[in-house]
Amino acid sequence: MTTTTHAIAVPSPGAPLVPTTIERRDLRPDDVLIDIRYAGICHSDIHQAQEDWGEAIFPMVPGHEIAGVVAAAGPEVTKYRLGDRVGVGCMVDSCGECEYCRAGTEQFCVKGNVQTYNGVGFDGENTYGGYSRQIVVKEGFVCRIPAGIDLDVAAPLLCAGITTYSPLRKWGAGPGKKVAVIGLGGLGHMAVKLAVAMGAEVTVLSQSLKKQEDGLRLGAKDYFATSDESTFEALRGRFDLILNTVSAKLPVDSYLGLLRVGGAMVNVGAPGEPLAYNAFSLLGGNKVLAGSMIGGIAETQEMLDFCAEHGIGAEIETISAGQVNEAYERVSNSDVRYRFVIDTATIEA
Ligand code: NAP
Ligand code: ZN
């Protein structure tokens, strides 16, 4: 016995999304059933729907920025009760035993974390994500959305929030630090808000000055257009940390030139194409080029609590199920301010 729920699916690589129904498993003892209220659209959804990262599983129900309310709980669930406001991000399971799981970095589970969608559970079943009305998730992969953050603006925190929070923390964003954020999209705008709340001095590096007013309103001190060659001269050697949130290939050497001696550039953007750099761009200045993938469950909860404490949510545009294909187009064209969130009540067969 399973539960049938309405969803929106990508039937085949790159095809438009269509309404459908899917089955959710019966509750296991440590599962919760979540009535999804909002699901954010991450650029990773588009990468996977288009197979930018390689072969994917179809039909695909994307969505790993999930906010909702607990509708039922298995008998061994201890953390959540009916009516609790909860979120689910990019993972729904991991082995729980390897050194990385034990260290709270389930995303690096040696058996592979189970992705919220476009994944296969340890039971062999395909996973389906948040563009749906309900989902069943093991309680250990569910986070609590603190009072004070509305569910719609909370949804994007489950991926865009944690993916930027984790490297900002790890690489020391804080008072006295100059942080640049490349790309003012879903991840980028969260990075600006979070780095500002951590006390860093933040600069946005965007393709144009179109969104400058927004960037400054979000707390950035400076805003530069990367289409203007003089930007790279003006900012040479300025930053302690650069967070690259861009979904496409970038001229990495130009950006490494903006780091101070010992500075770090961290990539969270995940284009399908390889990024290239010249070894001397790192050697001259003992610079670091690093990567970061989402964050563990405990750190995701820490990020949500941090956001509640600092009054941070995503800047969103709420859409209905029928507008999802148009939203995909707009995200692909960098035309998003700053996250599309699907009102899942509008998902119908
Ligand atoms: P998004 O909302 O589309 O934002 C990306 C931004 O990058 C755009 O708004 C644009 O900002 C800039 N950009 C786009 N194309 C560009 C180009 N050709 N040249 C220069 N800049 C360009 O996407 P997102 O949801 O924030 O995701 C960003 C990337 O992070 C994606 O590749 C996604 O898959 C990846 N991601 C990684 C993780 C992880 O764990 N590491 C997690 C989530 C997402 P401007 O208009 O300001 O230039
Ligand atoms: Zn994402």
Short mmCIF file of C-alpha atoms and ligand atoms in Angstrom, two decimals:
data_model
loop_
_atom_site.label_atom_id
_atom_site.label_comp_id
_atom_site.label_asym_id
_atom_site.label_seq_id
_atom_site.Cartn_x
_atom_site.Cartn_y
_atom_site.Cartn_z
CA MET A 1 0.00 0.00 0.00
CA THR A 2 1.31 3.38 -0.97
CA THR A 3 -0.11 6.90 -1.14
CA THR A 4 -0.79 8.53 -4.50
CA THR A 5 0.15 12.20 -4.73
CA HIS A 6 0.02 14.86 -7.44
CA ALA A 7 3.36 15.99 -8.84
CA ILE A 8 5.01 17.75 -11.76
CA ALA A 9 7.48 15.67 -13.73
CA VAL A 10 10.05 15.96 -16.49
CA PRO A 11 9.12 12.98 -18.73
CA SER A 12 12.41 12.78 -20.67
CA PRO A 13 15.68 14.76 -20.89
CA GLY A 14 15.00 18.44 -21.57
CA ALA A 15 11.25 17.95 -22.10
CA PRO A 16 8.74 20.40 -20.60
CA LEU A 17 7.33 19.55 -17.18
CA VAL A 18 3.87 17.98 -17.04
CA PRO A 19 1.38 17.16 -14.27
CA THR A 20 1.36 13.56 -13.13
CA THR A 21 0.81 11.37 -10.09
CA ILE A 22 3.40 9.41 -8.14
CA GLU A 23 3.37 6.91 -5.28
CA ARG A 24 4.85 7.64 -1.88
CA ARG A 25 5.87 4.70 0.30
CA ASP A 26 3.98 3.73 3.43
CA LEU A 27 5.53 5.14 6.57
CA ARG A 28 8.36 3.14 8.03
CA PRO A 29 8.74 3.44 11.81
CA ASP A 30 11.17 6.38 11.53
CA ASP A 31 9.46 8.18 8.62
CA VAL A 32 7.40 11.33 8.52
CA LEU A 33 4.78 12.20 5.91
CA ILE A 34 5.05 15.85 4.94
CA ASP A 35 2.33 17.92 3.31
CA ILE A 36 4.54 20.03 1.04
CA ARG A 37 3.48 23.67 0.89
CA TYR A 38 6.30 25.20 -1.16
CA ALA A 39 9.12 23.91 -3.34
CA GLY A 40 11.93 26.11 -4.62
CA ILE A 41 13.33 25.85 -8.15
CA CYS A 42 17.11 25.41 -7.99
CA HIS A 43 19.29 25.69 -11.08
CA SER A 44 20.43 22.15 -10.23
CA ASP A 45 16.89 21.01 -11.08
CA ILE A 46 17.38 22.40 -14.56
CA HIS A 47 20.88 20.93 -14.94
CA GLN A 48 19.53 17.48 -14.07
CA ALA A 49 16.35 17.78 -16.15
CA GLN A 50 18.61 18.58 -19.13
CA GLU A 51 21.20 15.92 -18.22
CA ASP A 52 23.93 18.57 -18.04
CA TRP A 53 25.65 16.39 -15.46
CA GLY A 54 25.22 13.08 -17.28
CA GLU A 55 22.55 10.44 -17.44
CA ALA A 56 19.56 10.99 -15.17
CA ILE A 57 16.46 9.03 -14.15
CA PHE A 58 13.14 9.77 -15.93
CA PRO A 59 10.40 10.57 -15.37
CA MET A 60 11.97 13.02 -12.91
CA VAL A 61 10.09 14.93 -10.23
CA PRO A 62 12.63 17.62 -9.31
CA GLY A 63 12.70 19.68 -6.13
CA HIS A 64 15.09 19.68 -3.19
CA GLU A 65 14.01 22.89 -1.52
CA ILE A 66 10.99 21.61 0.34
CA ALA A 67 8.98 23.31 3.08
CA GLY A 68 5.84 21.86 4.58
CA VAL A 69 4.00 20.51 7.58
CA VAL A 70 4.17 17.08 9.22
CA ALA A 71 0.97 15.19 8.39
CA ALA A 72 1.81 11.80 9.92
CA ALA A 73 4.68 10.20 11.79
CA GLY A 74 5.83 6.59 12.20
CA PRO A 75 5.83 5.04 15.70
CA GLU A 76 9.58 5.51 16.25
CA VAL A 77 9.68 9.18 15.24
CA THR A 78 10.83 11.24 18.21
CA LYS A 79 11.71 14.67 16.83
CA TYR A 80 8.52 15.69 15.03
CA ARG A 81 4.82 15.81 15.71
CA LEU A 82 1.76 16.44 13.58
CA GLY A 83 1.62 20.04 12.44
CA ASP A 84 5.37 20.76 12.87
CA ARG A 85 6.85 23.03 10.20
CA VAL A 86 9.68 21.19 8.50
CA GLY A 87 12.02 21.26 5.54
CA VAL A 88 13.85 18.75 3.37
CA GLY A 89 16.90 19.53 1.25
CA CYS A 90 19.03 17.62 -1.23
CA MET A 91 19.37 14.29 0.61
CA VAL A 92 16.90 11.85 2.10
CA ASP A 93 19.20 9.08 3.36
CA SER A 94 22.79 7.94 3.87
CA CYS A 95 24.46 4.93 5.50
CA GLY A 96 24.77 6.70 8.87
CA GLU A 97 27.84 4.64 9.77
CA CYS A 98 30.80 5.77 7.68
CA GLU A 99 33.30 8.37 8.88
CA TYR A 100 31.65 11.12 6.86
CA CYS A 101 28.14 10.37 8.09
CA ARG A 102 29.41 10.22 11.67
CA ALA A 103 31.13 13.59 11.14
CA GLY A 104 27.82 15.14 10.08
CA THR A 105 28.74 15.35 6.41
CA GLU A 106 26.19 12.89 5.08
CA GLN A 107 26.56 14.40 1.61
CA PHE A 108 29.90 12.55 1.38
CA CYS A 109 28.59 9.17 2.61
CA VAL A 110 30.88 6.44 1.26
CA LYS A 111 27.83 4.49 0.08
CA GLY A 112 26.57 7.63 -1.63
CA ASN A 113 23.89 9.84 -0.14
CA VAL A 114 20.40 9.21 -1.46
CA GLN A 115 19.43 12.28 -3.42
CA THR A 116 15.94 13.66 -2.83
CA TYR A 117 15.19 13.04 -6.51
CA ASN A 118 17.03 11.58 -9.47
CA GLY A 119 18.37 9.09 -6.94
CA VAL A 120 17.84 5.50 -5.87
CA GLY A 121 17.10 4.66 -2.24
CA PHE A 122 18.80 1.82 -0.35
CA ASP A 123 15.52 -0.05 -0.98
CA GLY A 124 16.20 0.14 -4.74
CA GLU A 125 13.30 2.53 -5.40
CA ASN A 126 13.73 5.72 -7.42
CA THR A 127 13.33 8.95 -5.48
CA TYR A 128 10.97 11.77 -6.43
CA GLY A 129 11.37 15.32 -5.19
CA GLY A 130 9.48 18.31 -3.95
CA TYR A 131 7.41 19.42 -6.94
CA SER A 132 4.58 17.42 -5.42
CA ARG A 133 1.93 17.58 -2.73
CA GLN A 134 3.39 15.06 -0.28
CA ILE A 135 6.67 13.34 0.48
CA VAL A 136 7.77 10.61 2.90
CA VAL A 137 11.21 11.14 4.47
CA LYS A 138 13.22 9.47 7.24
CA GLU A 139 13.10 11.86 10.21
CA GLY A 140 16.90 12.12 10.41
CA PHE A 141 16.84 13.94 7.06
CA VAL A 142 14.13 16.38 8.04
CA CYS A 143 14.94 19.79 9.53
CA ARG A 144 12.79 22.04 11.68
CA ILE A 145 11.81 25.40 10.23
CA PRO A 146 11.96 27.80 13.16
CA ALA A 147 9.02 30.03 14.06
CA GLY A 148 9.51 33.41 12.49
CA ILE A 149 10.46 32.19 9.00
CA ASP A 150 7.47 31.80 6.69
CA LEU A 151 7.40 28.51 4.80
CA ASP A 152 7.57 30.12 1.34
CA VAL A 153 10.76 32.06 2.02
CA ALA A 154 12.16 29.12 4.02
CA ALA A 155 11.97 26.59 1.17
CA PRO A 156 15.03 27.94 -0.73
CA LEU A 157 17.12 27.85 2.43
CA LEU A 158 17.14 24.04 2.22
CA CYS A 159 19.52 24.17 -0.75
CA ALA A 160 20.51 27.74 -1.68
CA GLY A 161 20.81 28.63 2.02
CA ILE A 162 22.94 25.72 3.20
CA THR A 163 25.08 25.62 0.04
CA THR A 164 26.24 29.17 0.68
CA TYR A 165 26.19 29.11 4.50
CA SER A 166 28.54 26.13 4.73
CA PRO A 167 31.49 27.54 2.72
CA LEU A 168 31.03 31.04 4.16
CA ARG A 169 31.42 29.54 7.65
CA LYS A 170 34.24 27.18 6.70
CA TRP A 171 36.26 29.88 4.94
CA GLY A 172 35.82 32.46 7.69
CA ALA A 173 33.37 35.05 6.36
CA GLY A 174 33.04 37.52 9.23
CA PRO A 175 34.04 40.91 10.55
CA GLY A 176 37.11 42.33 8.85
CA LYS A 177 36.78 39.98 5.86
CA LYS A 178 36.12 41.11 2.32
CA VAL A 179 33.89 38.61 0.53
CA ALA A 180 32.89 38.69 -3.14
CA VAL A 181 29.91 36.77 -4.47
CA ILE A 182 29.89 35.97 -8.19
CA GLY A 183 26.37 35.78 -9.67
CA LEU A 184 23.28 37.27 -8.06
CA GLY A 185 20.85 34.41 -8.55
CA GLY A 186 19.26 32.01 -6.08
CA LEU A 187 22.48 30.96 -4.36
CA GLY A 188 24.17 34.32 -4.86
CA HIS A 189 21.48 36.38 -3.17
CA MET A 190 21.47 34.03 -0.19
CA ALA A 191 25.27 34.27 -0.03
CA VAL A 192 25.01 38.06 0.14
CA LYS A 193 22.43 37.99 2.94
CA LEU A 194 24.29 35.37 4.95
CA ALA A 195 27.76 36.89 4.56
CA VAL A 196 26.39 40.30 5.57
CA ALA A 197 24.72 38.74 8.63
CA MET A 198 28.06 37.10 9.52
CA GLY A 199 29.62 40.56 9.53
CA ALA A 200 31.68 40.43 6.34
CA GLU A 201 32.03 43.27 3.85
CA VAL A 202 30.33 41.98 0.71
CA THR A 203 30.79 42.82 -2.97
CA VAL A 204 28.59 41.44 -5.74
CA LEU A 205 30.19 40.57 -9.08
CA SER A 206 27.36 40.31 -11.58
CA GLN A 207 27.33 40.23 -15.37
CA SER A 208 25.73 43.68 -15.48
CA LEU A 209 24.56 46.45 -13.15
CA LYS A 210 20.89 45.55 -13.78
CA LYS A 211 20.36 44.24 -10.26
CA GLN A 212 22.67 46.68 -8.46
CA GLU A 213 19.91 48.30 -6.43
CA ASP A 214 18.77 44.92 -5.15
CA GLY A 215 22.29 43.85 -4.29
CA LEU A 216 22.87 46.95 -2.20
CA ARG A 217 19.46 46.56 -0.54
CA LEU A 218 20.43 43.01 0.45
CA GLY A 219 23.41 44.47 2.26
CA ALA A 220 26.27 44.41 -0.23
CA LYS A 221 28.66 47.34 0.08
CA ASP A 222 29.78 47.29 -3.55
CA TYR A 223 28.47 45.98 -6.84
CA PHE A 224 30.48 45.58 -10.03
CA ALA A 225 29.73 44.43 -13.57
CA THR A 226 32.03 41.69 -14.81
CA SER A 227 31.20 42.60 -18.41
CA ASP A 228 33.28 45.74 -17.74
CA GLU A 229 36.98 44.82 -18.11
CA SER A 230 38.03 47.65 -15.78
CA THR A 231 36.33 45.78 -12.87
CA PHE A 232 39.16 43.25 -12.88
CA GLU A 233 41.79 46.00 -12.64
CA ALA A 234 39.91 48.01 -10.03
CA LEU A 235 39.44 45.02 -7.69
CA ARG A 236 42.84 43.33 -8.14
CA GLY A 237 44.05 41.72 -4.88
CA ARG A 238 41.03 42.88 -2.89
CA PHE A 239 39.18 39.82 -1.51
CA ASP A 240 39.82 37.30 1.25
CA LEU A 241 37.12 35.03 -0.12
CA ILE A 242 35.28 34.71 -3.42
CA LEU A 243 32.21 32.51 -3.62
CA ASN A 244 31.41 31.49 -7.20
CA THR A 245 27.71 30.68 -7.56
CA VAL A 246 27.59 30.82 -11.35
CA SER A 247 25.87 28.01 -13.25
CA ALA A 248 28.10 28.45 -16.34
CA LYS A 249 31.79 28.34 -17.23
CA LEU A 250 33.82 31.36 -16.06
CA PRO A 251 37.34 32.68 -16.75
CA VAL A 252 38.72 31.44 -13.41
CA ASP A 253 42.12 33.18 -13.76
CA SER A 254 40.52 36.61 -13.97
CA TYR A 255 38.72 36.00 -10.68
CA LEU A 256 41.76 34.48 -8.91
CA GLY A 257 43.48 37.79 -9.66
CA LEU A 258 40.97 39.49 -7.36
CA LEU A 259 42.13 37.50 -4.30
CA ARG A 260 44.57 38.77 -1.70
CA VAL A 261 47.66 36.68 -0.95
CA GLY A 262 46.38 33.52 0.78
CA GLY A 263 42.79 34.16 -0.31
CA ALA A 264 40.37 31.47 -1.41
CA MET A 265 37.92 31.11 -4.24
CA VAL A 266 35.25 28.53 -3.53
CA ASN A 267 33.10 27.10 -6.32
CA VAL A 268 29.58 26.09 -5.57
CA GLY A 269 28.36 26.67 -9.13
CA ALA A 270 28.13 23.37 -10.99
CA PRO A 271 28.29 23.85 -14.75
CA GLY A 272 28.43 20.74 -16.89
CA GLU A 273 31.57 21.95 -18.65
CA PRO A 274 35.04 21.83 -17.03
CA LEU A 275 36.54 25.00 -15.53
CA ALA A 276 40.16 25.74 -16.46
CA TYR A 277 42.82 27.74 -14.62
CA ASN A 278 46.51 28.58 -15.01
CA ALA A 279 48.71 27.12 -12.22
CA PHE A 280 50.45 30.47 -11.81
CA SER A 281 47.16 32.11 -10.86
CA LEU A 282 47.35 30.09 -7.62
CA LEU A 283 51.14 29.97 -7.15
CA GLY A 284 51.51 33.72 -7.26
CA GLY A 285 49.88 34.46 -3.90
CA ASN A 286 49.47 31.03 -2.27
CA LYS A 287 45.86 31.08 -3.30
CA VAL A 288 43.27 28.38 -2.80
CA LEU A 289 40.74 27.12 -5.30
CA ALA A 290 38.14 24.99 -3.53
CA GLY A 291 34.70 23.44 -3.89
CA SER A 292 31.77 22.93 -1.57
CA MET A 293 28.72 20.69 -1.80
CA ILE A 294 25.54 21.54 0.14
CA GLY A 295 26.06 20.81 3.86
CA GLY A 296 25.21 18.10 6.39
CA ILE A 297 21.88 17.81 8.19
CA ALA A 298 23.08 19.27 11.51
CA GLU A 299 24.66 22.20 9.70
CA THR A 300 21.44 22.72 7.72
CA GLN A 301 19.55 23.00 11.01
CA GLU A 302 22.21 25.40 12.31
CA MET A 303 21.76 27.53 9.15
CA LEU A 304 17.96 27.60 9.59
CA ASP A 305 18.37 28.70 13.21
CA PHE A 306 20.89 31.35 12.11
CA CYS A 307 18.41 32.63 9.52
CA ALA A 308 15.63 32.83 12.12
CA GLU A 309 17.91 34.71 14.51
CA HIS A 310 18.87 37.21 11.79
CA GLY A 311 15.46 37.49 10.14
CA ILE A 312 16.69 35.98 6.89
CA GLY A 313 14.55 34.30 4.24
CA ALA A 314 14.91 34.08 0.49
CA GLU A 315 13.59 36.77 -1.87
CA ILE A 316 11.01 34.84 -3.82
CA GLU A 317 8.54 34.93 -6.65
CA THR A 318 5.74 32.48 -5.93
CA ILE A 319 4.36 30.66 -8.95
CA SER A 320 1.67 28.11 -9.70
CA ALA A 321 2.32 24.69 -11.20
CA GLY A 322 1.34 25.95 -14.64
CA GLN A 323 4.16 28.51 -14.64
CA VAL A 324 7.01 26.09 -14.01
CA ASN A 325 8.20 25.78 -17.60
CA GLU A 326 8.30 29.55 -17.96
CA ALA A 327 10.24 29.78 -14.69
CA TYR A 328 12.79 27.27 -16.03
CA GLU A 329 13.27 29.51 -19.09
CA ARG A 330 13.72 32.56 -16.92
CA VAL A 331 16.23 30.91 -14.58
CA SER A 332 18.19 29.71 -17.61
CA ASN A 333 18.30 33.34 -18.83
CA SER A 334 19.47 34.74 -15.43
CA ASP A 335 16.05 36.39 -15.13
CA VAL A 336 15.13 35.48 -11.56
CA ARG A 337 14.68 37.70 -8.49
CA TYR A 338 15.80 35.63 -6.74
CA ARG A 339 14.12 32.26 -6.36
CA PHE A 340 10.98 30.84 -7.90
CA VAL A 341 8.92 28.93 -5.37
CA ILE A 342 6.06 26.67 -6.44
CA ASP A 343 2.86 26.88 -4.40
CA THR A 344 2.31 23.13 -4.33
CA ALA A 345 -1.43 23.51 -3.62
CA THR A 346 -1.70 24.35 -7.34
CA ILE A 347 -0.30 20.97 -8.41
CA GLU A 348 -3.18 18.96 -9.79
CA ALA A 349 -3.48 16.05 -12.14
P1 NAP B 1 20.69 30.84 -10.69
O1 NAP B 1 19.60 31.30 -9.78
O2 NAP B 1 20.40 30.63 -12.12
O3 NAP B 1 21.90 31.85 -10.50
C1 NAP B 1 23.09 31.76 -11.23
C2 NAP B 1 23.60 33.16 -11.52
O4 NAP B 1 24.84 33.05 -12.21
C3 NAP B 1 22.72 33.97 -12.45
O5 NAP B 1 21.68 34.62 -11.78
C4 NAP B 1 23.72 34.94 -13.05
O6 NAP B 1 23.94 36.01 -12.13
C5 NAP B 1 25.00 34.13 -13.11
N1 NAP B 1 25.24 33.59 -14.45
C6 NAP B 1 24.43 32.75 -15.16
N2 NAP B 1 24.99 32.47 -16.36
C7 NAP B 1 26.15 33.14 -16.41
C8 NAP B 1 27.18 33.24 -17.38
N3 NAP B 1 27.09 32.60 -18.55
N4 NAP B 1 28.25 34.00 -17.09
C9 NAP B 1 28.34 34.65 -15.91
N5 NAP B 1 27.40 34.60 -14.96
C10 NAP B 1 26.32 33.85 -15.21
O7 NAP B 1 21.27 29.45 -10.18
P2 NAP B 1 21.38 28.88 -8.69
O8 NAP B 1 20.17 28.07 -8.40
O9 NAP B 1 21.81 29.95 -7.79
O10 NAP B 1 22.55 27.81 -8.87
C11 NAP B 1 23.83 28.26 -9.28
C12 NAP B 1 24.74 27.09 -9.54
O11 NAP B 1 25.03 26.42 -8.32
C13 NAP B 1 24.15 26.03 -10.46
O12 NAP B 1 25.16 25.54 -11.31
C14 NAP B 1 23.69 24.96 -9.49
O13 NAP B 1 23.62 23.68 -10.06
C15 NAP B 1 24.78 25.03 -8.47
N6 NAP B 1 24.46 24.47 -7.17
C16 NAP B 1 25.46 23.85 -6.52
C17 NAP B 1 25.23 23.34 -5.26
C18 NAP B 1 26.36 22.74 -4.49
O14 NAP B 1 26.11 21.96 -3.58
N7 NAP B 1 27.58 23.06 -4.78
C19 NAP B 1 23.97 23.44 -4.69
C20 NAP B 1 22.99 24.09 -5.39
C21 NAP B 1 23.23 24.61 -6.63
P3 NAP B 1 24.13 37.54 -12.64
O15 NAP B 1 22.90 37.81 -13.47
O16 NAP B 1 24.18 38.30 -11.38
O17 NAP B 1 25.37 37.60 -13.43
ZN ZN B 2 19.80 23.08 -5.25
#
